[in-house]
Amino acid sequence: MSTAGPLAGAAAAGIHCIKVPTPFLVGPVNCYLIEDAPLTLIDTGPNSGTALDVLTRALADRGHRLEDLELIVLTHQHIDHLGLLEILVNRSGAEVAALASLGPWLAEYPSSGKADDAFAQALMRRHGVPDDLVTALGLVAEAFRPYGSSGTVTRPLRDGDVLRLRDRSLRVLHRPGHSPTDTVFWDAEREILLAGDHLLGHISSNATVARPLQGVGNARPKPLLQYIESQRQTRELPARLVLGGHGDPITNPHELIDKRLTMHDRRARKIHRMIAAGPVSAYDIATTIWGNVAVTQAFLTLSEVLGHIDLLMRDGLVHELDGDEVVRFETLGPATRAA
């Protein structure tokens, strides 16, 4: 199906998609200009000269300058979505609206990024990723960090708030899973959902194991469990159009969510069969499923495996073996489960 129709419908509602290039494998990021009062930009793209040039030209095509922006809204904490924030705010003086919990992370971005990377490296080592690969991936993450940005959230948002513009009201819905701060914006009148990376048409959003923003507790986060619940909540919305952070607009969100939930169930069963063959680490599972991709994208594929193991542990099918330097998992027999 051509995307011209859905995007034309969004444009008729004053929402214009701007595809901003990124240096990441995911490709361009979709930012959205809402021609309303205040003049609003949803997400910014990464901190690069190329991204800034594309955004500047796209605004000019609509008769606007960077300096005309009045409100910048962030969907979540990933740097491809917020990297130009500081530059845009300095140029325009725009307010910044984002989930309240994103504020401290954003205010201390350089140290937040370093802490996130340290968390990821410790997680990879704990689950079997070789030290030399962890070190190499750490250097890659460090090289990418300048694509992000510090910033100040001047309009902190909470789940259930309403972001009011002159011609529309956007309900703020916290939908964690892909990241701790995933936020979607629901225009009930037009039945349009601005979804960030919460729901994408061409790929399944990775439920990444992220450092807890509050820094509380020692338990490993379980983002896939959160993400599945978030997807179920989103399915209850009567959305006819979903504008995601990458790829094409989505016109069949309920069908797509059903397919994604089925996919997660199917992958969990596959991983259960692999664990049943004998105690195994999450990284061993990742390399078996994805091969070299599990090397170049070790953290993402490890997060994927751990998420599905969390589903199996929730259902009493798998447990974690204690005592080893590297965590391994094994299946539970009927007698153990009954106990």
PDB file of N, CA, C and O in Angstrom, residues 115-190:
ATOM      1  N   ALA A 115      26.878   6.177  31.990  1.00  0.00           N
ATOM      2  CA  ALA A 115      26.297   5.209  32.923  1.00  0.00           C
ATOM      3  C   ALA A 115      25.499   4.141  32.184  1.00  0.00           C
ATOM      4  O   ALA A 115      25.537   2.957  32.540  1.00  0.00           O
ATOM      5  N   ASP A 116      24.776   4.543  31.141  1.00  0.00           N
ATOM      6  CA  ASP A 116      24.029   3.569  30.331  1.00  0.00           C
ATOM      7  C   ASP A 116      24.980   2.578  29.671  1.00  0.00           C
ATOM      8  O   ASP A 116      24.715   1.365  29.633  1.00  0.00           O
ATOM      9  N   ASP A 117      26.082   3.083  29.147  1.00  0.00           N
ATOM     10  CA  ASP A 117      27.054   2.209  28.487  1.00  0.00           C
ATOM     11  C   ASP A 117      27.688   1.247  29.485  1.00  0.00           C
ATOM     12  O   ASP A 117      27.891   0.061  29.177  1.00  0.00           O
ATOM     13  N   ALA A 118      28.021   1.739  30.677  1.00  0.00           N
ATOM     14  CA  ALA A 118      28.610   0.868  31.701  1.00  0.00           C
ATOM     15  C   ALA A 118      27.630  -0.220  32.111  1.00  0.00           C
ATOM     16  O   ALA A 118      28.009  -1.387  32.305  1.00  0.00           O
ATOM     17  N   PHE A 119      26.349   0.137  32.224  1.00  0.00           N
ATOM     18  CA  PHE A 119      25.311  -0.847  32.552  1.00  0.00           C
ATOM     19  C   PHE A 119      25.240  -1.917  31.470  1.00  0.00           C
ATOM     20  O   PHE A 119      25.188  -3.120  31.755  1.00  0.00           O
ATOM     21  N   ALA A 120      25.245  -1.480  30.206  1.00  0.00           N
ATOM     22  CA  ALA A 120      25.150  -2.424  29.090  1.00  0.00           C
ATOM     23  C   ALA A 120      26.345  -3.363  29.055  1.00  0.00           C
ATOM     24  O   ALA A 120      26.203  -4.575  28.823  1.00  0.00           O
ATOM     25  N   GLN A 121      27.530  -2.831  29.306  1.00  0.00           N
ATOM     26  CA  GLN A 121      28.736  -3.664  29.269  1.00  0.00           C
ATOM     27  C   GLN A 121      28.724  -4.702  30.391  1.00  0.00           C
ATOM     28  O   GLN A 121      29.090  -5.862  30.181  1.00  0.00           O
ATOM     29  N   ALA A 122      28.297  -4.291  31.590  1.00  0.00           N
ATOM     30  CA  ALA A 122      28.220  -5.241  32.703  1.00  0.00           C
ATOM     31  C   ALA A 122      27.201  -6.337  32.406  1.00  0.00           C
ATOM     32  O   ALA A 122      27.427  -7.522  32.708  1.00  0.00           O
ATOM     33  N   LEU A 123      26.064  -5.956  31.808  1.00  0.00           N
ATOM     34  CA  LEU A 123      25.032  -6.938  31.470  1.00  0.00           C
ATOM     35  C   LEU A 123      25.563  -7.935  30.446  1.00  0.00           C
ATOM     36  O   LEU A 123      25.338  -9.149  30.566  1.00  0.00           O
ATOM     37  N   MET A 124      26.264  -7.435  29.430  1.00  0.00           N
ATOM     38  CA  MET A 124      26.798  -8.331  28.408  1.00  0.00           C
ATOM     39  C   MET A 124      27.791  -9.316  29.001  1.00  0.00           C
ATOM     40  O   MET A 124      27.737 -10.522  28.710  1.00  0.00           O
ATOM     41  N   ARG A 125      28.689  -8.844  29.834  1.00  0.00           N
ATOM     42  CA  ARG A 125      29.659  -9.753  30.464  1.00  0.00           C
ATOM     43  C   ARG A 125      28.945 -10.788  31.323  1.00  0.00           C
ATOM     44  O   ARG A 125      29.307 -11.970  31.317  1.00  0.00           O
ATOM     45  N   ARG A 126      27.950 -10.361  32.072  1.00  0.00           N
ATOM     46  CA  ARG A 126      27.231 -11.277  32.983  1.00  0.00           C
ATOM     47  C   ARG A 126      26.530 -12.391  32.222  1.00  0.00           C
ATOM     48  O   ARG A 126      26.341 -13.491  32.745  1.00  0.00           O
ATOM     49  N   HIS A 127      26.177 -12.113  30.970  1.00  0.00           N
ATOM     50  CA  HIS A 127      25.398 -13.105  30.208  1.00  0.00           C
ATOM     51  C   HIS A 127      26.187 -13.730  29.063  1.00  0.00           C
ATOM     52  O   HIS A 127      25.597 -14.263  28.122  1.00  0.00           O
ATOM     53  N   GLY A 128      27.527 -13.666  29.164  1.00  0.00           N
ATOM     54  CA  GLY A 128      28.351 -14.507  28.308  1.00  0.00           C
ATOM     55  C   GLY A 128      29.009 -13.858  27.113  1.00  0.00           C
ATOM     56  O   GLY A 128      29.703 -14.548  26.349  1.00  0.00           O
ATOM     57  N   VAL A 129      28.826 -12.565  26.897  1.00  0.00           N
ATOM     58  CA  VAL A 129      29.495 -11.909  25.773  1.00  0.00           C
ATOM     59  C   VAL A 129      30.988 -11.806  26.096  1.00  0.00           C
ATOM     60  O   VAL A 129      31.362 -11.354  27.183  1.00  0.00           O
ATOM     61  N   PRO A 130      31.878 -12.230  25.207  1.00  0.00           N
ATOM     62  CA  PRO A 130      33.320 -12.209  25.481  1.00  0.00           C
ATOM     63  C   PRO A 130      33.828 -10.799  25.793  1.00  0.00           C
ATOM     64  O   PRO A 130      33.344  -9.809  25.238  1.00  0.00           O
ATOM     65  N   ASP A 131      34.830 -10.726  26.668  1.00  0.00           N
ATOM     66  CA  ASP A 131      35.352  -9.443  27.119  1.00  0.00           C
ATOM     67  C   ASP A 131      35.847  -8.578  25.968  1.00  0.00           C
ATOM     68  O   ASP A 131      35.628  -7.360  25.959  1.00  0.00           O
ATOM     69  N   ASP A 132      36.555  -9.172  25.004  1.00  0.00           N
ATOM     70  CA  ASP A 132      37.100  -8.357  23.913  1.00  0.00           C
ATOM     71  C   ASP A 132      35.993  -7.742  23.067  1.00  0.00           C
ATOM     72  O   ASP A 132      36.103  -6.594  22.615  1.00  0.00           O
ATOM     73  N   LEU A 133      34.891  -8.482  22.900  1.00  0.00           N
ATOM     74  CA  LEU A 133      33.767  -7.935  22.149  1.00  0.00           C
ATOM     75  C   LEU A 133      33.073  -6.830  22.940  1.00  0.00           C
ATOM     76  O   LEU A 133      32.695  -5.797  22.381  1.00  0.00           O
ATOM     77  N   VAL A 134      32.911  -7.020  24.236  1.00  0.00           N
ATOM     78  CA  VAL A 134      32.307  -5.986  25.088  1.00  0.00           C
ATOM     79  C   VAL A 134      33.125  -4.700  25.008  1.00  0.00           C
ATOM     80  O   VAL A 134      32.582  -3.599  24.870  1.00  0.00           O
ATOM     81  N   THR A 135      34.443  -4.822  25.080  1.00  0.00           N
ATOM     82  CA  THR A 135      35.313  -3.649  24.993  1.00  0.00           C
ATOM     83  C   THR A 135      35.157  -2.937  23.660  1.00  0.00           C
ATOM     84  O   THR A 135      35.046  -1.705  23.595  1.00  0.00           O
ATOM     85  N   ALA A 136      35.140  -3.709  22.576  1.00  0.00           N
ATOM     86  CA  ALA A 136      34.999  -3.112  21.244  1.00  0.00           C
ATOM     87  C   ALA A 136      33.660  -2.400  21.099  1.00  0.00           C
ATOM     88  O   ALA A 136      33.587  -1.277  20.565  1.00  0.00           O
ATOM     89  N   LEU A 137      32.591  -3.023  21.577  1.00  0.00           N
ATOM     90  CA  LEU A 137      31.269  -2.398  21.481  1.00  0.00           C
ATOM     91  C   LEU A 137      31.180  -1.161  22.359  1.00  0.00           C
ATOM     92  O   LEU A 137      30.477  -0.197  22.028  1.00  0.00           O
ATOM     93  N   GLY A 138      31.916  -1.161  23.479  1.00  0.00           N
ATOM     94  CA  GLY A 138      31.963   0.020  24.327  1.00  0.00           C
ATOM     95  C   GLY A 138      32.585   1.201  23.610  1.00  0.00           C
ATOM     96  O   GLY A 138      32.139   2.349  23.755  1.00  0.00           O
ATOM     97  N   LEU A 139      33.607   0.945  22.818  1.00  0.00           N
ATOM     98  CA  LEU A 139      34.244   2.016  22.052  1.00  0.00           C
ATOM     99  C   LEU A 139      33.304   2.552  20.974  1.00  0.00           C
ATOM    100  O   LEU A 139      33.275   3.761  20.703  1.00  0.00           O
ATOM    101  N   VAL A 140      32.523   1.667  20.369  1.00  0.00           N
ATOM    102  CA  VAL A 140      31.542   2.104  19.369  1.00  0.00           C
ATOM    103  C   VAL A 140      30.489   2.995  20.030  1.00  0.00           C
ATOM    104  O   VAL A 140      30.140   4.068  19.502  1.00  0.00           O
ATOM    105  N   ALA A 141      29.998   2.569  21.191  1.00  0.00           N
ATOM    106  CA  ALA A 141      28.988   3.366  21.901  1.00  0.00           C
ATOM    107  C   ALA A 141      29.536   4.737  22.274  1.00  0.00           C
ATOM    108  O   ALA A 141      28.838   5.754  22.165  1.00  0.00           O
ATOM    109  N   GLU A 142      30.791   4.764  22.702  1.00  0.00           N
ATOM    110  CA  GLU A 142      31.416   6.039  23.062  1.00  0.00           C
ATOM    111  C   GLU A 142      31.529   6.956  21.843  1.00  0.00           C
ATOM    112  O   GLU A 142      31.317   8.172  21.933  1.00  0.00           O
ATOM    113  N   ALA A 143      31.834   6.377  20.696  1.00  0.00           N
ATOM    114  CA  ALA A 143      31.948   7.166  19.474  1.00  0.00           C
ATOM    115  C   ALA A 143      30.606   7.743  19.043  1.00  0.00           C
ATOM    116  O   ALA A 143      30.543   8.838  18.454  1.00  0.00           O
ATOM    117  N   PHE A 144      29.527   7.035  19.331  1.00  0.00           N
ATOM    118  CA  PHE A 144      28.193   7.502  18.952  1.00  0.00           C
ATOM    119  C   PHE A 144      27.615   8.532  19.920  1.00  0.00           C
ATOM    120  O   PHE A 144      26.666   9.245  19.579  1.00  0.00           O
ATOM    121  N   ARG A 145      28.162   8.624  21.132  1.00  0.00           N
ATOM    122  CA  ARG A 145      27.554   9.470  22.159  1.00  0.00           C
ATOM    123  C   ARG A 145      27.389  10.926  21.733  1.00  0.00           C
ATOM    124  O   ARG A 145      26.392  11.564  22.088  1.00  0.00           O
ATOM    125  N   PRO A 146      28.325  11.526  20.969  1.00  0.00           N
ATOM    126  CA  PRO A 146      28.123  12.928  20.561  1.00  0.00           C
ATOM    127  C   PRO A 146      26.895  13.165  19.685  1.00  0.00           C
ATOM    128  O   PRO A 146      26.503  14.324  19.488  1.00  0.00           O
ATOM    129  N   TYR A 147      26.288  12.109  19.157  1.00  0.00           N
ATOM    130  CA  TYR A 147      25.060  12.294  18.394  1.00  0.00           C
ATOM    131  C   TYR A 147      23.867  12.614  19.291  1.00  0.00           C
ATOM    132  O   TYR A 147      22.785  12.935  18.800  1.00  0.00           O
ATOM    133  N   GLY A 148      24.046  12.528  20.612  1.00  0.00           N
ATOM    134  CA  GLY A 148      23.000  12.879  21.553  1.00  0.00           C
ATOM    135  C   GLY A 148      23.112  14.323  21.991  1.00  0.00           C
ATOM    136  O   GLY A 148      23.866  15.116  21.435  1.00  0.00           O
ATOM    137  N   SER A 149      22.348  14.683  23.029  1.00  0.00           N
ATOM    138  CA  SER A 149      22.304  16.076  23.453  1.00  0.00           C
ATOM    139  C   SER A 149      21.830  16.177  24.898  1.00  0.00           C
ATOM    140  O   SER A 149      20.989  15.391  25.350  1.00  0.00           O
ATOM    141  N   SER A 150      22.354  17.169  25.587  1.00  0.00           N
ATOM    142  CA  SER A 150      21.787  17.572  26.864  1.00  0.00           C
ATOM    143  C   SER A 150      20.580  18.469  26.598  1.00  0.00           C
ATOM    144  O   SER A 150      20.360  18.931  25.474  1.00  0.00           O
ATOM    145  N   GLY A 151      19.812  18.729  27.640  1.00  0.00           N
ATOM    146  CA  GLY A 151      18.672  19.628  27.500  1.00  0.00           C
ATOM    147  C   GLY A 151      17.917  19.762  28.793  1.00  0.00           C
ATOM    148  O   GLY A 151      18.151  19.009  29.750  1.00  0.00           O
ATOM    149  N   THR A 152      17.007  20.703  28.815  1.00  0.00           N
ATOM    150  CA  THR A 152      16.178  20.946  29.989  1.00  0.00           C
ATOM    151  C   THR A 152      14.720  20.739  29.623  1.00  0.00           C
ATOM    152  O   THR A 152      14.217  21.360  28.673  1.00  0.00           O
ATOM    153  N   VAL A 153      14.056  19.869  30.350  1.00  0.00           N
ATOM    154  CA  VAL A 153      12.618  19.661  30.147  1.00  0.00           C
ATOM    155  C   VAL A 153      11.876  20.768  30.890  1.00  0.00           C
ATOM    156  O   VAL A 153      11.878  20.811  32.121  1.00  0.00           O
ATOM    157  N   THR A 154      11.262  21.666  30.145  1.00  0.00           N
ATOM    158  CA  THR A 154      10.552  22.787  30.753  1.00  0.00           C
ATOM    159  C   THR A 154       9.076  22.494  30.986  1.00  0.00           C
ATOM    160  O   THR A 154       8.418  23.192  31.765  1.00  0.00           O
ATOM    161  N   ARG A 155       8.560  21.466  30.297  1.00  0.00           N
ATOM    162  CA  ARG A 155       7.157  21.051  30.500  1.00  0.00           C
ATOM    163  C   ARG A 155       7.143  19.552  30.785  1.00  0.00           C
ATOM    164  O   ARG A 155       6.920  18.739  29.899  1.00  0.00           O
ATOM    165  N   PRO A 156       7.405  19.169  32.039  1.00  0.00           N
ATOM    166  CA  PRO A 156       7.403  17.744  32.378  1.00  0.00           C
ATOM    167  C   PRO A 156       6.001  17.148  32.255  1.00  0.00           C
ATOM    168  O   PRO A 156       5.012  17.753  32.690  1.00  0.00           O
ATOM    169  N   LEU A 157       5.932  15.971  31.648  1.00  0.00           N
ATOM    170  CA  LEU A 157       4.663  15.311  31.387  1.00  0.00           C
ATOM    171  C   LEU A 157       4.542  14.040  32.224  1.00  0.00           C
ATOM    172  O   LEU A 157       5.537  13.389  32.524  1.00  0.00           O
ATOM    173  N   ARG A 158       3.310  13.693  32.520  1.00  0.00           N
ATOM    174  CA  ARG A 158       3.029  12.449  33.233  1.00  0.00           C
ATOM    175  C   ARG A 158       1.937  11.678  32.503  1.00  0.00           C
ATOM    176  O   ARG A 158       1.153  12.266  31.760  1.00  0.00           O
ATOM    177  N   ASP A 159       1.931  10.385  32.714  1.00  0.00           N
ATOM    178  CA  ASP A 159       0.949   9.530  32.068  1.00  0.00           C
ATOM    179  C   ASP A 159      -0.457  10.051  32.347  1.00  0.00           C
ATOM    180  O   ASP A 159      -0.826  10.289  33.502  1.00  0.00           O
ATOM    181  N   GLY A 160      -1.230  10.245  31.281  1.00  0.00           N
ATOM    182  CA  GLY A 160      -2.598  10.727  31.417  1.00  0.00           C
ATOM    183  C   GLY A 160      -2.758  12.222  31.257  1.00  0.00           C
ATOM    184  O   GLY A 160      -3.889  12.709  31.135  1.00  0.00           O
ATOM    185  N   ASP A 161      -1.650  12.975  31.247  1.00  0.00           N
ATOM    186  CA  ASP A 161      -1.739  14.414  31.009  1.00  0.00           C
ATOM    187  C   ASP A 161      -2.291  14.685  29.609  1.00  0.00           C
ATOM    188  O   ASP A 161      -2.295  13.808  28.734  1.00  0.00           O
ATOM    189  N   VAL A 162      -2.714  15.916  29.415  1.00  0.00           N
ATOM    190  CA  VAL A 162      -3.155  16.364  28.087  1.00  0.00           C
ATOM    191  C   VAL A 162      -2.275  17.530  27.660  1.00  0.00           C
ATOM    192  O   VAL A 162      -2.133  18.515  28.386  1.00  0.00           O
ATOM    193  N   LEU A 163      -1.660  17.381  26.495  1.00  0.00           N
ATOM    194  CA  LEU A 163      -0.855  18.440  25.902  1.00  0.00           C
ATOM    195  C   LEU A 163      -1.777  19.207  24.960  1.00  0.00           C
ATOM    196  O   LEU A 163      -2.184  18.694  23.920  1.00  0.00           O
ATOM    197  N   ARG A 164      -2.110  20.436  25.332  1.00  0.00           N
ATOM    198  CA  ARG A 164      -3.105  21.205  24.579  1.00  0.00           C
ATOM    199  C   ARG A 164      -2.428  22.188  23.639  1.00  0.00           C
ATOM    200  O   ARG A 164      -1.620  23.014  24.057  1.00  0.00           O
ATOM    201  N   LEU A 165      -2.777  22.085  22.364  1.00  0.00           N
ATOM    202  CA  LEU A 165      -2.414  23.071  21.364  1.00  0.00           C
ATOM    203  C   LEU A 165      -3.680  23.812  20.967  1.00  0.00           C
ATOM    204  O   LEU A 165      -4.775  23.468  21.425  1.00  0.00           O
ATOM    205  N   ARG A 166      -3.556  24.798  20.127  1.00  0.00           N
ATOM    206  CA  ARG A 166      -4.739  25.590  19.782  1.00  0.00           C
ATOM    207  C   ARG A 166      -5.831  24.737  19.148  1.00  0.00           C
ATOM    208  O   ARG A 166      -7.009  24.832  19.510  1.00  0.00           O
ATOM    209  N   ASP A 167      -5.437  23.868  18.204  1.00  0.00           N
ATOM    210  CA  ASP A 167      -6.422  23.144  17.404  1.00  0.00           C
ATOM    211  C   ASP A 167      -6.533  21.665  17.737  1.00  0.00           C
ATOM    212  O   ASP A 167      -7.236  20.933  17.032  1.00  0.00           O
ATOM    213  N   ARG A 168      -5.837  21.220  18.779  1.00  0.00           N
ATOM    214  CA  ARG A 168      -5.884  19.790  19.099  1.00  0.00           C
ATOM    215  C   ARG A 168      -5.441  19.580  20.542  1.00  0.00           C
ATOM    216  O   ARG A 168      -4.746  20.406  21.140  1.00  0.00           O
ATOM    217  N   SER A 169      -5.841  18.428  21.055  1.00  0.00           N
ATOM    218  CA  SER A 169      -5.392  17.973  22.371  1.00  0.00           C
ATOM    219  C   SER A 169      -4.753  16.605  22.204  1.00  0.00           C
ATOM    220  O   SER A 169      -5.322  15.726  21.542  1.00  0.00           O
ATOM    221  N   LEU A 170      -3.571  16.444  22.782  1.00  0.00           N
ATOM    222  CA  LEU A 170      -2.840  15.191  22.687  1.00  0.00           C
ATOM    223  C   LEU A 170      -2.743  14.562  24.074  1.00  0.00           C
ATOM    224  O   LEU A 170      -2.152  15.146  24.986  1.00  0.00           O
ATOM    225  N   ARG A 171      -3.331  13.390  24.221  1.00  0.00           N
ATOM    226  CA  ARG A 171      -3.243  12.669  25.492  1.00  0.00           C
ATOM    227  C   ARG A 171      -1.863  12.023  25.620  1.00  0.00           C
ATOM    228  O   ARG A 171      -1.394  11.356  24.702  1.00  0.00           O
ATOM    229  N   VAL A 172      -1.212  12.236  26.745  1.00  0.00           N
ATOM    230  CA  VAL A 172       0.118  11.707  27.011  1.00  0.00           C
ATOM    231  C   VAL A 172      -0.022  10.309  27.613  1.00  0.00           C
ATOM    232  O   VAL A 172      -0.649  10.144  28.667  1.00  0.00           O
ATOM    233  N   LEU A 173       0.560   9.312  26.963  1.00  0.00           N
ATOM    234  CA  LEU A 173       0.465   7.930  27.429  1.00  0.00           C
ATOM    235  C   LEU A 173       1.858   7.332  27.543  1.00  0.00           C
ATOM    236  O   LEU A 173       2.580   7.227  26.544  1.00  0.00           O
ATOM    237  N   HIS A 174       2.235   6.951  28.751  1.00  0.00           N
ATOM    238  CA  HIS A 174       3.533   6.319  28.976  1.00  0.00           C
ATOM    239  C   HIS A 174       3.432   4.866  28.544  1.00  0.00           C
ATOM    240  O   HIS A 174       2.588   4.117  29.036  1.00  0.00           O
ATOM    241  N   ARG A 175       4.303   4.448  27.620  1.00  0.00           N
ATOM    242  CA  ARG A 175       4.263   3.090  27.092  1.00  0.00           C
ATOM    243  C   ARG A 175       5.669   2.487  27.145  1.00  0.00           C
ATOM    244  O   ARG A 175       6.310   2.266  26.122  1.00  0.00           O
ATOM    245  N   PRO A 176       6.190   2.204  28.343  1.00  0.00           N
ATOM    246  CA  PRO A 176       7.567   1.709  28.450  1.00  0.00           C
ATOM    247  C   PRO A 176       7.745   0.329  27.832  1.00  0.00           C
ATOM    248  O   PRO A 176       6.792  -0.432  27.672  1.00  0.00           O
ATOM    249  N   GLY A 177       9.000   0.025  27.498  1.00  0.00           N
ATOM    250  CA  GLY A 177       9.338  -1.280  26.933  1.00  0.00           C
ATOM    251  C   GLY A 177      10.499  -1.156  25.967  1.00  0.00           C
ATOM    252  O   GLY A 177      11.560  -1.720  26.189  1.00  0.00           O
ATOM    253  N   HIS A 178      10.289  -0.412  24.886  1.00  0.00           N
ATOM    254  CA  HIS A 178      11.405  -0.145  23.972  1.00  0.00           C
ATOM    255  C   HIS A 178      12.475   0.675  24.696  1.00  0.00           C
ATOM    256  O   HIS A 178      13.665   0.463  24.510  1.00  0.00           O
ATOM    257  N   SER A 179      12.048   1.589  25.533  1.00  0.00           N
ATOM    258  CA  SER A 179      12.916   2.315  26.460  1.00  0.00           C
ATOM    259  C   SER A 179      12.088   2.620  27.701  1.00  0.00           C
ATOM    260  O   SER A 179      10.859   2.528  27.661  1.00  0.00           O
ATOM    261  N   PRO A 180      12.725   3.008  28.805  1.00  0.00           N
ATOM    262  CA  PRO A 180      11.946   3.334  30.005  1.00  0.00           C
ATOM    263  C   PRO A 180      11.048   4.549  29.838  1.00  0.00           C
ATOM    264  O   PRO A 180      10.083   4.706  30.586  1.00  0.00           O
ATOM    265  N   THR A 181      11.365   5.431  28.870  1.00  0.00           N
ATOM    266  CA  THR A 181      10.630   6.693  28.755  1.00  0.00           C
ATOM    267  C   THR A 181       9.722   6.760  27.537  1.00  0.00           C
ATOM    268  O   THR A 181       9.227   7.845  27.203  1.00  0.00           O
ATOM    269  N   ASP A 182       9.456   5.658  26.867  1.00  0.00           N
ATOM    270  CA  ASP A 182       8.596   5.693  25.683  1.00  0.00           C
ATOM    271  C   ASP A 182       7.269   6.365  26.002  1.00  0.00           C
ATOM    272  O   ASP A 182       6.555   5.967  26.933  1.00  0.00           O
ATOM    273  N   THR A 183       6.946   7.367  25.192  1.00  0.00           N
ATOM    274  CA  THR A 183       5.724   8.140  25.378  1.00  0.00           C
ATOM    275  C   THR A 183       5.036   8.283  24.035  1.00  0.00           C
ATOM    276  O   THR A 183       5.673   8.625  23.031  1.00  0.00           O
ATOM    277  N   VAL A 184       3.734   8.008  24.008  1.00  0.00           N
ATOM    278  CA  VAL A 184       2.957   8.198  22.789  1.00  0.00           C
ATOM    279  C   VAL A 184       1.942   9.304  23.042  1.00  0.00           C
ATOM    280  O   VAL A 184       1.584   9.596  24.186  1.00  0.00           O
ATOM    281  N   PHE A 185       1.471   9.911  21.945  1.00  0.00           N
ATOM    282  CA  PHE A 185       0.590  11.066  22.038  1.00  0.00           C
ATOM    283  C   PHE A 185      -0.651  10.791  21.194  1.00  0.00           C
ATOM    284  O   PHE A 185      -0.556  10.620  19.978  1.00  0.00           O
ATOM    285  N   TRP A 186      -1.796  10.759  21.860  1.00  0.00           N
ATOM    286  CA  TRP A 186      -3.036  10.277  21.262  1.00  0.00           C
ATOM    287  C   TRP A 186      -3.961  11.448  20.954  1.00  0.00           C
ATOM    288  O   TRP A 186      -4.392  12.172  21.856  1.00  0.00           O
ATOM    289  N   ASP A 187      -4.246  11.623  19.666  1.00  0.00           N
ATOM    290  CA  ASP A 187      -5.214  12.609  19.211  1.00  0.00           C
ATOM    291  C   ASP A 187      -6.531  11.880  19.003  1.00  0.00           C
ATOM    292  O   ASP A 187      -6.776  11.293  17.939  1.00  0.00           O
ATOM    293  N   ALA A 188      -7.380  11.887  20.017  1.00  0.00           N
ATOM    294  CA  ALA A 188      -8.612  11.108  19.972  1.00  0.00           C
ATOM    295  C   ALA A 188      -9.574  11.644  18.919  1.00  0.00           C
ATOM    296  O   ALA A 188     -10.292  10.874  18.272  1.00  0.00           O
ATOM    297  N   GLU A 189      -9.599  12.953  18.717  1.00  0.00           N
ATOM    298  CA  GLU A 189     -10.519  13.537  17.749  1.00  0.00           C
ATOM    299  C   GLU A 189     -10.231  13.034  16.343  1.00  0.00           C
ATOM    300  O   GLU A 189     -11.153  12.709  15.580  1.00  0.00           O
ATOM    301  N   ARG A 190      -8.964  12.945  16.005  1.00  0.00           N
ATOM    302  CA  ARG A 190      -8.566  12.530  14.653  1.00  0.00           C
ATOM    303  C   ARG A 190      -8.206  11.052  14.584  1.00  0.00           C
ATOM    304  O   ARG A 190      -7.900  10.548  13.514  1.00  0.00           O
TER     305      ARG A 190
END
